[in-house]
XYZ file of C-alpha atoms in Angstrom:
324
model
C 56.858 63.515 93.946
C 54.066 65.920 93.199
C 53.971 68.023 90.041
C 54.528 71.122 92.198
C 57.897 69.881 93.223
C 58.844 69.052 89.543
C 57.876 72.690 88.401
C 61.426 74.272 87.934
C 59.960 77.400 86.375
C 61.491 80.762 87.312
C 59.222 83.231 88.918
C 60.792 86.716 89.391
C 60.834 87.868 93.176
C 59.213 90.915 94.301
C 62.741 92.321 94.783
C 63.758 91.596 91.120
C 60.541 93.056 89.793
C 61.021 96.092 91.862
C 64.585 96.566 90.616
C 63.225 96.079 86.967
C 60.608 98.746 87.611
C 63.148 101.124 89.135
C 65.665 100.713 85.984
C 62.621 101.289 83.727
C 61.839 104.523 85.580
C 65.592 105.472 85.150
C 65.513 104.926 81.385
C 62.262 106.910 80.977
C 63.414 109.764 83.174
C 66.663 110.149 81.426
C 64.959 110.071 78.056
C 62.315 112.770 79.003
C 65.234 114.880 80.393
C 66.990 114.420 77.019
C 63.842 115.220 75.147
C 63.810 118.609 77.210
C 67.565 119.616 76.804
C 67.684 118.751 73.065
C 64.497 120.573 72.455
C 65.935 123.817 74.280
C 69.033 123.208 72.407
C 67.053 123.267 68.981
C 65.271 126.530 69.700
C 68.033 128.915 68.554
C 68.099 126.912 65.346
C 64.577 127.808 64.299
C 63.935 130.671 61.965
C 61.595 131.948 64.575
C 64.248 132.498 67.451
C 64.836 136.049 66.527
C 61.280 136.834 67.141
C 61.040 135.004 70.421
C 60.945 136.983 73.798
C 64.379 137.668 75.581
C 63.418 135.987 78.737
C 63.918 132.632 80.415
C 60.097 131.703 80.530
C 60.290 130.640 76.661
C 62.371 127.639 78.123
C 59.237 126.246 79.843
C 56.631 127.900 77.444
C 55.265 125.023 75.013
C 54.435 127.794 72.442
C 58.202 128.353 71.971
C 59.550 124.841 72.943
C 57.744 123.541 69.986
C 60.157 125.109 67.639
C 63.071 123.043 68.975
C 61.254 119.823 68.151
C 62.414 119.227 64.691
C 66.051 119.048 65.750
C 65.252 117.188 68.950
C 62.890 114.519 67.454
C 65.506 113.868 64.612
C 68.539 113.539 66.807
C 66.784 111.281 69.351
C 65.589 109.120 66.610
C 69.059 108.742 65.152
C 70.568 108.090 68.579
C 67.708 105.674 69.613
C 67.877 103.523 66.378
C 71.690 103.392 66.799
C 71.481 101.960 70.337
C 68.502 99.747 69.540
C 70.412 98.353 66.733
C 72.953 97.050 69.432
C 70.207 96.107 71.816
C 68.252 93.854 69.269
C 71.430 92.277 68.040
C 72.607 91.417 71.485
C 69.354 89.848 72.479
C 69.385 87.783 69.374
C 72.675 86.419 70.383
C 71.583 85.809 73.787
C 73.707 88.617 75.244
C 72.007 90.378 78.246
C 71.782 94.290 77.485
C 70.085 97.070 79.005
C 67.663 99.513 77.221
C 69.415 102.788 76.005
C 70.322 105.268 78.561
C 70.012 108.633 77.106
C 72.282 111.164 78.704
C 71.012 114.905 78.925
C 73.384 117.563 78.965
C 72.980 121.356 78.720
C 74.941 122.228 75.761
C 74.407 123.459 72.017
C 73.170 119.919 71.086
C 71.539 119.210 74.570
C 72.998 115.724 75.060
C 75.972 113.485 75.183
C 74.380 110.739 73.326
C 72.954 107.288 74.506
C 74.527 104.097 75.471
C 73.458 100.563 76.407
C 75.345 98.436 78.942
C 76.103 94.744 78.072
C 75.643 92.608 81.097
C 76.985 89.393 79.803
C 80.067 88.107 77.797
C 79.845 88.165 73.973
C 80.014 84.449 72.768
C 82.294 84.754 69.700
C 83.564 86.916 67.033
C 80.522 86.603 64.807
C 78.410 88.013 67.708
C 80.921 90.649 68.257
C 81.078 91.880 64.768
C 77.122 91.672 64.507
C 76.712 93.748 67.851
C 79.378 96.185 66.979
C 78.371 97.064 63.487
C 74.520 96.956 63.915
C 74.337 100.278 65.703
C 76.599 102.389 63.635
C 74.987 101.039 60.415
C 71.411 101.602 61.548
C 72.536 105.099 62.862
C 74.163 105.784 59.565
C 71.393 105.070 57.368
C 68.869 107.143 59.323
C 71.520 110.072 59.397
C 71.901 110.009 55.740
C 68.046 110.369 55.358
C 67.838 113.084 57.758
C 70.675 115.027 56.248
C 69.399 114.507 52.782
C 65.904 115.671 53.849
C 67.089 118.540 55.684
C 69.406 119.914 53.062
C 66.177 120.219 50.930
C 64.852 122.582 53.715
C 67.983 124.461 54.267
C 68.644 127.941 52.974
C 71.475 129.291 50.811
C 72.725 132.753 52.178
C 75.537 135.161 51.572
C 78.686 134.702 53.874
C 78.515 138.389 54.864
C 74.879 137.542 56.537
C 76.436 134.829 58.769
C 76.446 136.163 62.287
C 79.615 136.318 64.171
C 79.890 133.354 66.603
C 78.040 131.057 64.398
C 79.225 127.424 64.046
C 80.954 126.361 60.970
C 80.663 122.811 60.295
C 83.203 120.684 58.452
C 82.521 118.427 55.555
C 83.129 114.705 55.057
C 83.412 113.026 51.639
C 79.929 112.004 52.157
C 78.311 115.256 53.402
C 80.089 117.127 50.789
C 78.594 114.845 48.099
C 75.159 115.079 49.570
C 75.339 118.907 49.502
C 76.397 118.910 45.968
C 73.744 116.453 44.990
C 70.919 118.236 46.756
C 71.816 121.909 46.565
C 74.512 122.088 43.857
C 77.466 123.981 43.583
C 77.458 127.295 45.639
C 78.415 130.711 44.141
C 81.401 132.247 45.564
C 80.491 134.343 48.634
C 77.525 132.049 49.550
C 77.051 129.189 52.124
C 74.362 126.939 53.442
C 72.372 127.830 56.620
C 71.434 124.171 57.739
C 67.938 123.327 58.661
C 67.739 121.762 62.314
C 66.912 118.470 60.684
C 70.033 118.662 58.449
C 72.143 119.700 61.460
C 70.851 116.473 63.182
C 71.662 114.387 60.395
C 75.177 115.813 60.321
C 75.404 115.136 64.085
C 74.505 111.603 63.449
C 77.036 110.905 60.878
C 79.826 112.450 63.042
C 78.467 110.316 66.212
C 78.770 107.355 63.741
C 82.413 108.353 63.099
C 83.184 108.773 66.720
C 81.674 105.249 67.627
C 83.632 103.638 64.738
C 87.109 104.856 65.853
C 89.047 101.680 65.640
C 90.277 101.422 69.168
C 89.579 100.143 72.687
C 85.928 98.908 73.205
C 84.265 101.612 70.835
C 82.135 99.885 68.192
C 85.040 100.312 65.793
C 87.231 98.541 68.293
C 84.740 95.512 68.423
C 84.796 95.395 64.578
C 88.799 95.530 64.392
C 88.867 92.909 67.142
C 86.503 90.499 65.362
C 88.450 90.807 62.095
C 91.976 91.194 62.959
C 92.154 89.560 66.515
C 95.410 89.913 68.005
C 96.305 92.939 65.861
C 93.681 94.881 67.613
C 96.137 96.391 70.369
C 98.411 97.607 67.536
C 95.499 99.231 65.575
C 94.130 100.742 68.812
C 97.607 102.300 69.681
C 97.977 103.656 66.142
C 94.550 105.333 66.230
C 95.371 106.880 69.546
C 98.548 108.363 68.039
C 96.563 109.494 65.012
C 93.909 111.399 67.242
C 96.914 113.211 68.811
C 98.445 113.932 65.387
C 94.844 115.029 64.107
C 94.660 117.660 66.852
C 98.342 118.963 66.239
C 98.315 118.924 62.524
C 94.770 118.708 60.907
C 93.389 121.620 58.705
C 92.656 124.369 58.739
C 95.980 126.057 58.001
C 95.254 129.862 57.901
C 97.126 130.302 61.102
C 100.221 129.844 59.160
C 100.231 133.360 57.780
C 98.777 134.788 60.936
C 100.471 137.596 62.898
C 100.138 135.716 66.032
C 100.875 132.140 64.741
C 100.646 130.176 67.889
C 97.262 131.890 69.090
C 95.825 131.384 65.644
C 96.977 127.568 65.422
C 95.594 126.936 68.993
C 92.192 128.542 68.156
C 91.855 126.548 65.020
C 92.254 123.149 66.819
C 89.212 121.089 67.615
C 89.506 120.189 71.334
C 87.173 117.108 70.833
C 89.964 115.012 69.425
C 91.946 115.515 72.806
C 88.659 114.647 74.729
C 88.224 111.485 72.547
C 91.977 110.626 73.219
C 91.390 110.936 76.921
C 88.378 108.798 76.874
C 90.017 106.079 74.915
C 92.973 106.185 77.413
C 90.519 105.798 80.229
C 88.783 102.934 78.611
C 92.198 101.303 77.783
C 93.555 100.039 74.437
C 92.689 96.424 75.189
C 89.859 94.386 74.122
C 88.560 91.398 76.302
C 88.241 88.027 74.215
C 84.814 86.518 73.564
C 83.970 83.267 75.342
C 85.074 81.375 72.247
C 87.661 83.337 70.321
C 88.499 80.500 67.989
C 85.138 80.651 65.880
C 86.184 82.273 62.488
C 84.234 84.914 60.606
C 82.305 83.771 57.772
C 82.816 86.006 54.508
C 79.429 87.809 54.865
C 80.459 89.116 58.305
C 84.014 89.851 57.213
C 82.563 92.255 54.411
C 80.137 93.757 56.971
C 83.179 94.759 58.977
C 84.888 96.146 55.874
C 81.738 98.171 55.016
C 81.607 99.588 58.652
C 85.164 100.809 58.333
C 84.417 102.224 54.865
C 81.665 104.154 56.473
C 84.152 105.521 59.030
C 86.275 106.887 56.168
C 83.294 108.388 54.173
C 82.072 110.169 57.321
C 85.219 111.306 58.818
C 85.806 115.123 59.289
C 89.406 116.169 60.075
C 88.218 119.563 61.528
C 84.466 119.165 62.614
C 83.518 122.432 64.251
C 84.797 126.061 63.906
C 83.461 129.347 65.270
C 82.749 131.759 62.356
């Protein structure tokens, strides 16, 4: 036979190349759209917001859009590093994965986050814990850096100066400790007006918590399945019950003495726990097994899983957002 007939190398067809180009355009298009929506969301967080013209033209004027970039850039870096942690680790294990899909959404933060899509099965539990933990840990480190730097740029103000309708953010064990370490104890009647970079860091930590919820096929679900195997379904079910109880019974408890108790209780609930409960129910409590589920975890990976669950505890916030 000729050498040509023995050449088994794969050459992508024109159709395959066109599909890859289309996918790349989709990734870039979604990313650019998310840059815009998060930049617009960051504009009201700027100290210059009050002096901006009161018309829609500022939403397309680069002279004003630039004030939303500190929030936008910080948040997108955190989300991007989180998803690239998954992507790089997946590729190292030979698991086919897409580049991150950023999700633009017109809201007070401008996005619903970012995701990657796994296109082949995960080979074993070691790969599962590596892929599941790499994203949250990478995003966690970047979020701590952003929150710490942003707290240095934040302003201590009197509570009476906080405008009605402003967001009041809950504290986790970690964010509370960082606040005391960077700013110190606050006098009575004072609070912190977060710099946009600090707010993006706070969001990054909260996104880490949501991803580490130990249920279904969330990152936390991957980690729990890798460590506990068949007990995953029980832990997943318990987490879903916990989310429902979190919505029903979590602080604050100021509604207890309110004149209209039920209304005050309902207004104090964070609806996000119900949203995440619905998402978990939609995705299912179950976790598909890897190709070879009998490969045992080594001690280092087991401790990696425990460290991820410790991050979940340190960053968890029972009542994340309230309206002042």
